[in-house]
GROMACS .gro file of C-alpha atoms in nm:
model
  317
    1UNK     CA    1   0.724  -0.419   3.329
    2UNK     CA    2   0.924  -0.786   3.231
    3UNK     CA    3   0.802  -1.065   3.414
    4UNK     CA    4   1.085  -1.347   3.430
    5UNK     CA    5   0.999  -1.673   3.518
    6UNK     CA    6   1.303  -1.870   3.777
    7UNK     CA    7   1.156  -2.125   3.859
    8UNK     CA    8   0.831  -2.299   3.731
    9UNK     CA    9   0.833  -2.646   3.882
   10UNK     CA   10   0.598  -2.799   4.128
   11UNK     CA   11   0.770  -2.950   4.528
   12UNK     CA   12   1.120  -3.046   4.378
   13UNK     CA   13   1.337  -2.939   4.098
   14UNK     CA   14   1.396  -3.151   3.764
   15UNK     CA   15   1.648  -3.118   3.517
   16UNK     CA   16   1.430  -2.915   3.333
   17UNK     CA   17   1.258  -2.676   3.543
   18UNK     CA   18   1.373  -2.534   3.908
   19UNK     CA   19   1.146  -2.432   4.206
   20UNK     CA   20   0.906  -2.154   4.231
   21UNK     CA   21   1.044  -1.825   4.142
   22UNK     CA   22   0.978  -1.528   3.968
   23UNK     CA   23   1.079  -1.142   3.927
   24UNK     CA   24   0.888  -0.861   3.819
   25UNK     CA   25   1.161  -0.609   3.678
   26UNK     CA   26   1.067  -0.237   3.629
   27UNK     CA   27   1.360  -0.129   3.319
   28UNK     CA   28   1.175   0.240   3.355
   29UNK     CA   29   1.305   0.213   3.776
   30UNK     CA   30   1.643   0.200   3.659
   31UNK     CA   31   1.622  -0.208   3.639
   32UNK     CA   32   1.495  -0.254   4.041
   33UNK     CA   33   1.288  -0.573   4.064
   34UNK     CA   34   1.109  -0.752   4.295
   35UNK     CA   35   1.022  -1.167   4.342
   36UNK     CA   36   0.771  -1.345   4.412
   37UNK     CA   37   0.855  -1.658   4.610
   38UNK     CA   38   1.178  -1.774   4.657
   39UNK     CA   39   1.249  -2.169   4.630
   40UNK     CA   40   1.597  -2.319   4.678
   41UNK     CA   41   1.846  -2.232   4.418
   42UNK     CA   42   1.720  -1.900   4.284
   43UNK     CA   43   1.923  -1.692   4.353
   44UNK     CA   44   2.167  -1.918   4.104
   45UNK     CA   45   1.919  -1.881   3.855
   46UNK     CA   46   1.974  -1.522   3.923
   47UNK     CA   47   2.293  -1.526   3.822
   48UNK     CA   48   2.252  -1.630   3.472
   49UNK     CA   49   2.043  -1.306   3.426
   50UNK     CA   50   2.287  -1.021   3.453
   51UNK     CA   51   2.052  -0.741   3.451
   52UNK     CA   52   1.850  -0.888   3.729
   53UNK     CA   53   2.142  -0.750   4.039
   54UNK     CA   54   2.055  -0.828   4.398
   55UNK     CA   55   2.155  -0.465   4.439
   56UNK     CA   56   1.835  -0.377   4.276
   57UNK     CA   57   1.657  -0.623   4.449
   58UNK     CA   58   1.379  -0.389   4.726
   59UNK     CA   59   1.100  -0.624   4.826
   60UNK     CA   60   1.033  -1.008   4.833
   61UNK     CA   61   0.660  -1.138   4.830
   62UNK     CA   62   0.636  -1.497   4.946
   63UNK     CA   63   0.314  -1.677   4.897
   64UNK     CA   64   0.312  -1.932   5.125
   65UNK     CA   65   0.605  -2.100   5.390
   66UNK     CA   66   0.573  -2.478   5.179
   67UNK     CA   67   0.986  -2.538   5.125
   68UNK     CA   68   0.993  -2.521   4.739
   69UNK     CA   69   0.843  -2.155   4.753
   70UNK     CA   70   1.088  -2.072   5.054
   71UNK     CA   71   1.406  -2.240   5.098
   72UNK     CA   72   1.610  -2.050   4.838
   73UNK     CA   73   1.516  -1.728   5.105
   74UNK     CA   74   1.767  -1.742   5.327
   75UNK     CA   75   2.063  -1.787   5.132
   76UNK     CA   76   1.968  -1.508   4.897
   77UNK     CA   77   1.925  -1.268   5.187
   78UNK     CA   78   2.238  -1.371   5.308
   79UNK     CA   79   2.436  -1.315   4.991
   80UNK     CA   80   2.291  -0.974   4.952
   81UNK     CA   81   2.496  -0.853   5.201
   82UNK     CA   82   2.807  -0.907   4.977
   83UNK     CA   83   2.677  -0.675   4.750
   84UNK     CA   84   2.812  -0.358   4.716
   85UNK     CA   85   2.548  -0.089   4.716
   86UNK     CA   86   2.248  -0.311   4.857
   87UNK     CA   87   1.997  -0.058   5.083
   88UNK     CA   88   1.715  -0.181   5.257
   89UNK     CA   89   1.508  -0.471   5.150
   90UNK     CA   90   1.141  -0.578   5.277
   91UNK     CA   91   0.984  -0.901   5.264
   92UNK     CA   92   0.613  -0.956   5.286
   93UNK     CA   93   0.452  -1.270   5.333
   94UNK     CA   94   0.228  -1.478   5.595
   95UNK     CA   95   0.220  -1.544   5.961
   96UNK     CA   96   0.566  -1.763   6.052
   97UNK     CA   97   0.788  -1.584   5.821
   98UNK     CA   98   0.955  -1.378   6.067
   99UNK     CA   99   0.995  -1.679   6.300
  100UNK     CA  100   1.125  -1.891   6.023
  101UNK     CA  101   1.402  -1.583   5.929
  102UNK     CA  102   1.496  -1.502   6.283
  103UNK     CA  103   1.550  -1.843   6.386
  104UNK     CA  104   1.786  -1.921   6.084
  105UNK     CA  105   1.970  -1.608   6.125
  106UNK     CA  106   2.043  -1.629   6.515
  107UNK     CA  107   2.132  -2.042   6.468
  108UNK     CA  108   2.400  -1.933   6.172
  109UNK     CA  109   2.492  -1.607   6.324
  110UNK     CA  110   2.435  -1.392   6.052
  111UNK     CA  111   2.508  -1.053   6.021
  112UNK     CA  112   2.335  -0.893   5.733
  113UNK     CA  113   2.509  -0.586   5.641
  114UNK     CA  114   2.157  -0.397   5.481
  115UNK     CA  115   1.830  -0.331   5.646
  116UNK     CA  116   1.582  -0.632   5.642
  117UNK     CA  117   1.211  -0.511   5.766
  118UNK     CA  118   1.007  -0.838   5.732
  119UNK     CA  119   0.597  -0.748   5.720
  120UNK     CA  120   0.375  -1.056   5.740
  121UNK     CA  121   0.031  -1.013   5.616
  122UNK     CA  122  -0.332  -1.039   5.828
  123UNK     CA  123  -0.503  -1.356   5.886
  124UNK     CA  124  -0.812  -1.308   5.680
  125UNK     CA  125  -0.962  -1.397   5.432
  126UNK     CA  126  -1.036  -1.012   5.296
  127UNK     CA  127  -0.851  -0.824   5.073
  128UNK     CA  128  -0.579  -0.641   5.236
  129UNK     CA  129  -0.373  -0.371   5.114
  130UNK     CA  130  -0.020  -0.472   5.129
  131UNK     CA  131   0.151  -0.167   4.968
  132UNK     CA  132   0.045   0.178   4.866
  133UNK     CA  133   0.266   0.450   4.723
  134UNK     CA  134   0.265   0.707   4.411
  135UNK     CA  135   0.405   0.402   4.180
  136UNK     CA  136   0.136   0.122   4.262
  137UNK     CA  137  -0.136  -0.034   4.510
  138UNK     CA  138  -0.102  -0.423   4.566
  139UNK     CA  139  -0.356  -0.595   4.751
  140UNK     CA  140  -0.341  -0.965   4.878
  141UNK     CA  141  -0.603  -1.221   4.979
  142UNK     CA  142  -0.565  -1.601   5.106
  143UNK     CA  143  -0.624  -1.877   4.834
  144UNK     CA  144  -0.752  -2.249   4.897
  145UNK     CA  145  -0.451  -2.457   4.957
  146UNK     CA  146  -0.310  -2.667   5.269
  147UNK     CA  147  -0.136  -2.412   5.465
  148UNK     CA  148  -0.209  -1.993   5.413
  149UNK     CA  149  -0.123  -1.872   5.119
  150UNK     CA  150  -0.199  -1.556   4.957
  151UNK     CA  151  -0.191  -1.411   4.607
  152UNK     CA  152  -0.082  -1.068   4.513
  153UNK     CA  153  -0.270  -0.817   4.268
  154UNK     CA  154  -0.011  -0.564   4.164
  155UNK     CA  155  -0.207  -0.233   4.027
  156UNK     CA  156  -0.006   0.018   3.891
  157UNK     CA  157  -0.073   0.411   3.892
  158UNK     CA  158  -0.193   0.586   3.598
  159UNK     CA  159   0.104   0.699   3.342
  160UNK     CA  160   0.165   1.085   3.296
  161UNK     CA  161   0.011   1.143   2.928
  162UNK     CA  162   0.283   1.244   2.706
  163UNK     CA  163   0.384   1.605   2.615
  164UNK     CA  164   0.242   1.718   2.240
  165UNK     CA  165   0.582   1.828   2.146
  166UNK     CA  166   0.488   2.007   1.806
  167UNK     CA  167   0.258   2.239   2.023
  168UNK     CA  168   0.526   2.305   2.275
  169UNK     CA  169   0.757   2.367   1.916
  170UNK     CA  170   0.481   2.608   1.794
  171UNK     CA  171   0.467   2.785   2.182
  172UNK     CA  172   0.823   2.827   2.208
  173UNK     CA  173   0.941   2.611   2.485
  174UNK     CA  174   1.227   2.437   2.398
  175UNK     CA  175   1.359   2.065   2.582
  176UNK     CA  176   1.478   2.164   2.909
  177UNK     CA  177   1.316   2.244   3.279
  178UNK     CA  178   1.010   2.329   3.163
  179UNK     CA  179   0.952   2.004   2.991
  180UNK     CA  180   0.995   1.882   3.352
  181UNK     CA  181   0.738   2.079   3.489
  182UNK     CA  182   0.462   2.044   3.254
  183UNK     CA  183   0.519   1.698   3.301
  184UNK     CA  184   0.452   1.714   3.631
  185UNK     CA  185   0.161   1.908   3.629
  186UNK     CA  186   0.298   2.214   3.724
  187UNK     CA  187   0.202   2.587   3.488
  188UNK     CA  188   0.467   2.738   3.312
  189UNK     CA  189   0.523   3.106   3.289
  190UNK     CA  190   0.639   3.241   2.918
  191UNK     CA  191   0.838   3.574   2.879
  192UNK     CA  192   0.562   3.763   2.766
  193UNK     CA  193   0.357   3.675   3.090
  194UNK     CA  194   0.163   3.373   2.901
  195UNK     CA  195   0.080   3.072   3.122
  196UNK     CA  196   0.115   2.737   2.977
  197UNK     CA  197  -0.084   2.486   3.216
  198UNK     CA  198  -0.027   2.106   3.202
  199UNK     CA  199  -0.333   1.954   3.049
  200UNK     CA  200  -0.290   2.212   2.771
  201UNK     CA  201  -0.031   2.029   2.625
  202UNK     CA  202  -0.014   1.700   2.810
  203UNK     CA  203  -0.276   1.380   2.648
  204UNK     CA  204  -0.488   1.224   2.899
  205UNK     CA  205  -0.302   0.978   3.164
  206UNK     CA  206  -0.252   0.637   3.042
  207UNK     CA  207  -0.392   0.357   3.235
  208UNK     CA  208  -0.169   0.181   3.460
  209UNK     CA  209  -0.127  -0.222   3.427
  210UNK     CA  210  -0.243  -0.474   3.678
  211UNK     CA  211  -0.032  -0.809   3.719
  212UNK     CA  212  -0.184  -1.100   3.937
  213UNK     CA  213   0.052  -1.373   4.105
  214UNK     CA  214  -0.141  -1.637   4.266
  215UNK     CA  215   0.036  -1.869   4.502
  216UNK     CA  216  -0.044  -2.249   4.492
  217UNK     CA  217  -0.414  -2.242   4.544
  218UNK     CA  218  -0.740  -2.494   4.443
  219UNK     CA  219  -0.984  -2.333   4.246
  220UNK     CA  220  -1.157  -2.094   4.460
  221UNK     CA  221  -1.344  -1.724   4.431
  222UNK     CA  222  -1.087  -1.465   4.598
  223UNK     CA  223  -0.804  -1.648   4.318
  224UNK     CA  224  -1.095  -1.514   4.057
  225UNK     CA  225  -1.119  -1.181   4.223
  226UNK     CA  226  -0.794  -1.077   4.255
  227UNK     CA  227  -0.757  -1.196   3.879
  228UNK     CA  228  -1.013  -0.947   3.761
  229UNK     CA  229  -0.974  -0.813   3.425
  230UNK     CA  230  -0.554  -0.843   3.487
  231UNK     CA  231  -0.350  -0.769   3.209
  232UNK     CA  232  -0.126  -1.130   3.297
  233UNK     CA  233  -0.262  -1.343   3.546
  234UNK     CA  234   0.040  -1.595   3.684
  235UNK     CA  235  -0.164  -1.923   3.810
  236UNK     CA  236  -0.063  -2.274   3.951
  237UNK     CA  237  -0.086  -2.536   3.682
  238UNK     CA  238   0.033  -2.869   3.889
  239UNK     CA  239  -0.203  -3.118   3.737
  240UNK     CA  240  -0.320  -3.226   3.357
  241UNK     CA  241  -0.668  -3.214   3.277
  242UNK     CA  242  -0.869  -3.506   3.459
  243UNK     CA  243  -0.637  -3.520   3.772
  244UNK     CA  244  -0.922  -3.293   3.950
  245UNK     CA  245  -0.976  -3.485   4.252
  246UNK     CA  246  -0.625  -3.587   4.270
  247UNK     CA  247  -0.539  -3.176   4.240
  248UNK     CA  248  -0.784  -3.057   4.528
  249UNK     CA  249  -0.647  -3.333   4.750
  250UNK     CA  250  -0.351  -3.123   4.748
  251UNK     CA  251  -0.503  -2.788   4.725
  252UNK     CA  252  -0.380  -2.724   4.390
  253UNK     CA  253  -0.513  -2.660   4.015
  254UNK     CA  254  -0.534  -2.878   3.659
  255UNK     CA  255  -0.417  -2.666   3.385
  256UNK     CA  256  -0.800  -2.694   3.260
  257UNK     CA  257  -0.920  -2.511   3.645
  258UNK     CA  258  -0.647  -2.229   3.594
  259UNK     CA  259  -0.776  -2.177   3.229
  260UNK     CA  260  -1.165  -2.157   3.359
  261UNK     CA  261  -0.995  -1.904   3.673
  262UNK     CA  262  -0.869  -1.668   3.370
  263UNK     CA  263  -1.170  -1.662   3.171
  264UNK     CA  264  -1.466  -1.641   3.438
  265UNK     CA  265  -1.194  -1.310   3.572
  266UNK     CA  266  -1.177  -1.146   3.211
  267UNK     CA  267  -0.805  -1.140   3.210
  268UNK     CA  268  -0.642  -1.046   2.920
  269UNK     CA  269  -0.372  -1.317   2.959
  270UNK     CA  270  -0.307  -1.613   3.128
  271UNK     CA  271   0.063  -1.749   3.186
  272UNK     CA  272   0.066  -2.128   3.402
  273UNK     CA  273   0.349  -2.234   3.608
  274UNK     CA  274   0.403  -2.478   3.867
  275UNK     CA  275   0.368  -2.782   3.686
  276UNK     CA  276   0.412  -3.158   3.837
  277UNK     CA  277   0.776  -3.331   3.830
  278UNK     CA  278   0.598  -3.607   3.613
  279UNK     CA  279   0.539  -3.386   3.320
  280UNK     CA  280   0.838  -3.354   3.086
  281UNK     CA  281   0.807  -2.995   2.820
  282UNK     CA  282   0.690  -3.150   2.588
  283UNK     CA  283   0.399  -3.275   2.810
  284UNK     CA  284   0.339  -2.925   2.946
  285UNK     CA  285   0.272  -2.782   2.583
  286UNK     CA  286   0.020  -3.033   2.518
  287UNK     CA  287  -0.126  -2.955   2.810
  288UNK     CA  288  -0.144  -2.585   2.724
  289UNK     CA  289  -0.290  -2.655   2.353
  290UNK     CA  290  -0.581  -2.830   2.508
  291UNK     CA  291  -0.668  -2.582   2.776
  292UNK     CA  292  -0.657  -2.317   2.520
  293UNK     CA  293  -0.984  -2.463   2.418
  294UNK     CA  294  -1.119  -2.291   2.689
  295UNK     CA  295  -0.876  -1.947   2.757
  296UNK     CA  296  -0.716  -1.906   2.410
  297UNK     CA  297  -0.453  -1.655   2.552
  298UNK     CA  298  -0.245  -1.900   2.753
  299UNK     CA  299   0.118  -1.961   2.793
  300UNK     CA  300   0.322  -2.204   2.943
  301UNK     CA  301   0.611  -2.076   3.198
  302UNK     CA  302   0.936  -2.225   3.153
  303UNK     CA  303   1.268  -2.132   3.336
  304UNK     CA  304   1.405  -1.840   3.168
  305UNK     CA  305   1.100  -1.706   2.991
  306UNK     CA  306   1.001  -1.363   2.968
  307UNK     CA  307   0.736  -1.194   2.910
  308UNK     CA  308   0.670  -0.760   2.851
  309UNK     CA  309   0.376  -0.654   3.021
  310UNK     CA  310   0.113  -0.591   2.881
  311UNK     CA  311   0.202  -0.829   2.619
  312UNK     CA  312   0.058  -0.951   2.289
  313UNK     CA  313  -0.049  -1.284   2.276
  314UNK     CA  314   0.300  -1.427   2.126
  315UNK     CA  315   0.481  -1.320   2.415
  316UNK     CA  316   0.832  -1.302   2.458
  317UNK     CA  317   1.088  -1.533   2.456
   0.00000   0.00000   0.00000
């Protein structure tokens, strides 16, 4: 997986840093990705990524309906449909989001030339399962900020082990069908009547990743729970150190809160976003230095970074 940050400003874009945005790209799905949130000009900043085509584009998770996580939606959905080879999309996100869709579509008349199924989530506070299939489980659950907003736990499946290629040499099969089958668990029949099984020459399945997105969100316990021993946790950053009170009058996070989030949920990584207008880069990195004092593994998003998943802790630029 590549996670690609858009976006990773806080209620208006600066020079430096747009509105909240970011895709999760799958290179081994021939390049389909999804976002997360979708403030006003991304899908501009999708342009200057050519790998990342809306024609690969299949779901949409939005967070929470607050404008700079939102208002890029429309006109994205709308481009899509001059996109040659765009199927059906889904968007998932909380109560309002149909509404919100609908009632911008019928006012401009559009006419979108793809399928659009639009699934908003449960009002609760429990984990809910938002999608299940043979690639991945995500779960969501409502954080602590001024409207609903959720976060998303992406979990993917366990990995086929990989075929022991010298046996397979040493048995006789060579690349080709049967390589296919083994693969997927399925016996394979010899000449001479011998039956190759699977787990005789497949290694054990590799554990799958788990990437957590949080929405904008105060500290609270279902932001540490669906952060639980995540290979990269993604968490709100608005506020420096010592703006606390200032940060849960708004129902969002100091860097220093999203660093304590990462450590008390074992995470493996930690990458902040979101951060204040009022804090130029070179702000943000100091920032980061000091709250690695308390969650060493931390990185600061900027517009354009990348980052492999799992990662080490340099990242990738």
């Amino acid at each position: 997986m590549q996670l690609i940050f858009l976006g990773t400003g806080a209620g208006r874009p600066t020079l430096e840093r747009n509105v909240t945005s970011i895709a999760l790209q799958f290179p081994e799905r021939h390049n389909r990705f999804w976002l997360f949130d979708a403030g006003e000009g991304t899908q501009h900043r999708l342009l200057g990524i050519k790998r990342l085509k809306l024609s690969k584009l299949d779901k949409i998770f939005i967070t929470h309906l607050h404008g700079d996580h939102l208002y890029g939606l429309p006109g994205l959905l709308t481009s899509r449909s001059f996109i040659e080879g765009a199927g059906k999309l889904t968007v998932y996100g909380p109560p309002g989001l149909k509404a919100y869709l609908d009632g911008i579509m019928d006012i401009s008349e559009v006419h979108l030339d793809y399928e659009l199924e639009i699934v908003e989530l449960a009002s609760e506070k429990m984990e809910q399962t938002v999608l299940e299939d043979s690639f991945c489980r995500i779960v969501a659950m409502e954080l602590d900020h001024r409207i609903r907003c959720y976060g998303y736990r992406i979990m993917e499946s366990p990995k086929t082990g990989s075929l022991d290629l010298e046996k397979l040499k040493r048995l006789g099969i060579s690349p080709g069908p049967e390589y296919g089958k083994l693969k997927r668990g399925e016996a394979v029949t010899l000449k001479d009547g011998t039956v190759i099984r699977s787990e005789e020459v497949l290694s054990s399945p590799k554990k799958g990743v788990t990437v957590t997105i949080l929405g904008d969100t105060a500290p609270c316990e279902n932001a540490v729970k669906l952060a639980h021993e995540a290979d990269l946790l993604v968490h709100e950053a608005t506020f420096a150190s010592g703006l606390e009170e200032k940060a849960a009058a708004y129902g969002h996070s100091t860097i220093t809160q999203a660093a304590r989030a990462a450590r008390e949920a074992r995470a493996k990584c930690l990458v902040v976003t979101h951060f204040s207008a009022r804090y130029a880069a070179d702000a943000v990195e100091r920032m980061a230095e000091e709250a690695r004092s308390v969650f060493g593994n931390l990185h600061a998003a900027a517009d354009g970074r990348e980052f492999a998943i799992p990662m080490d802790a340099a990242g990738e630029d």
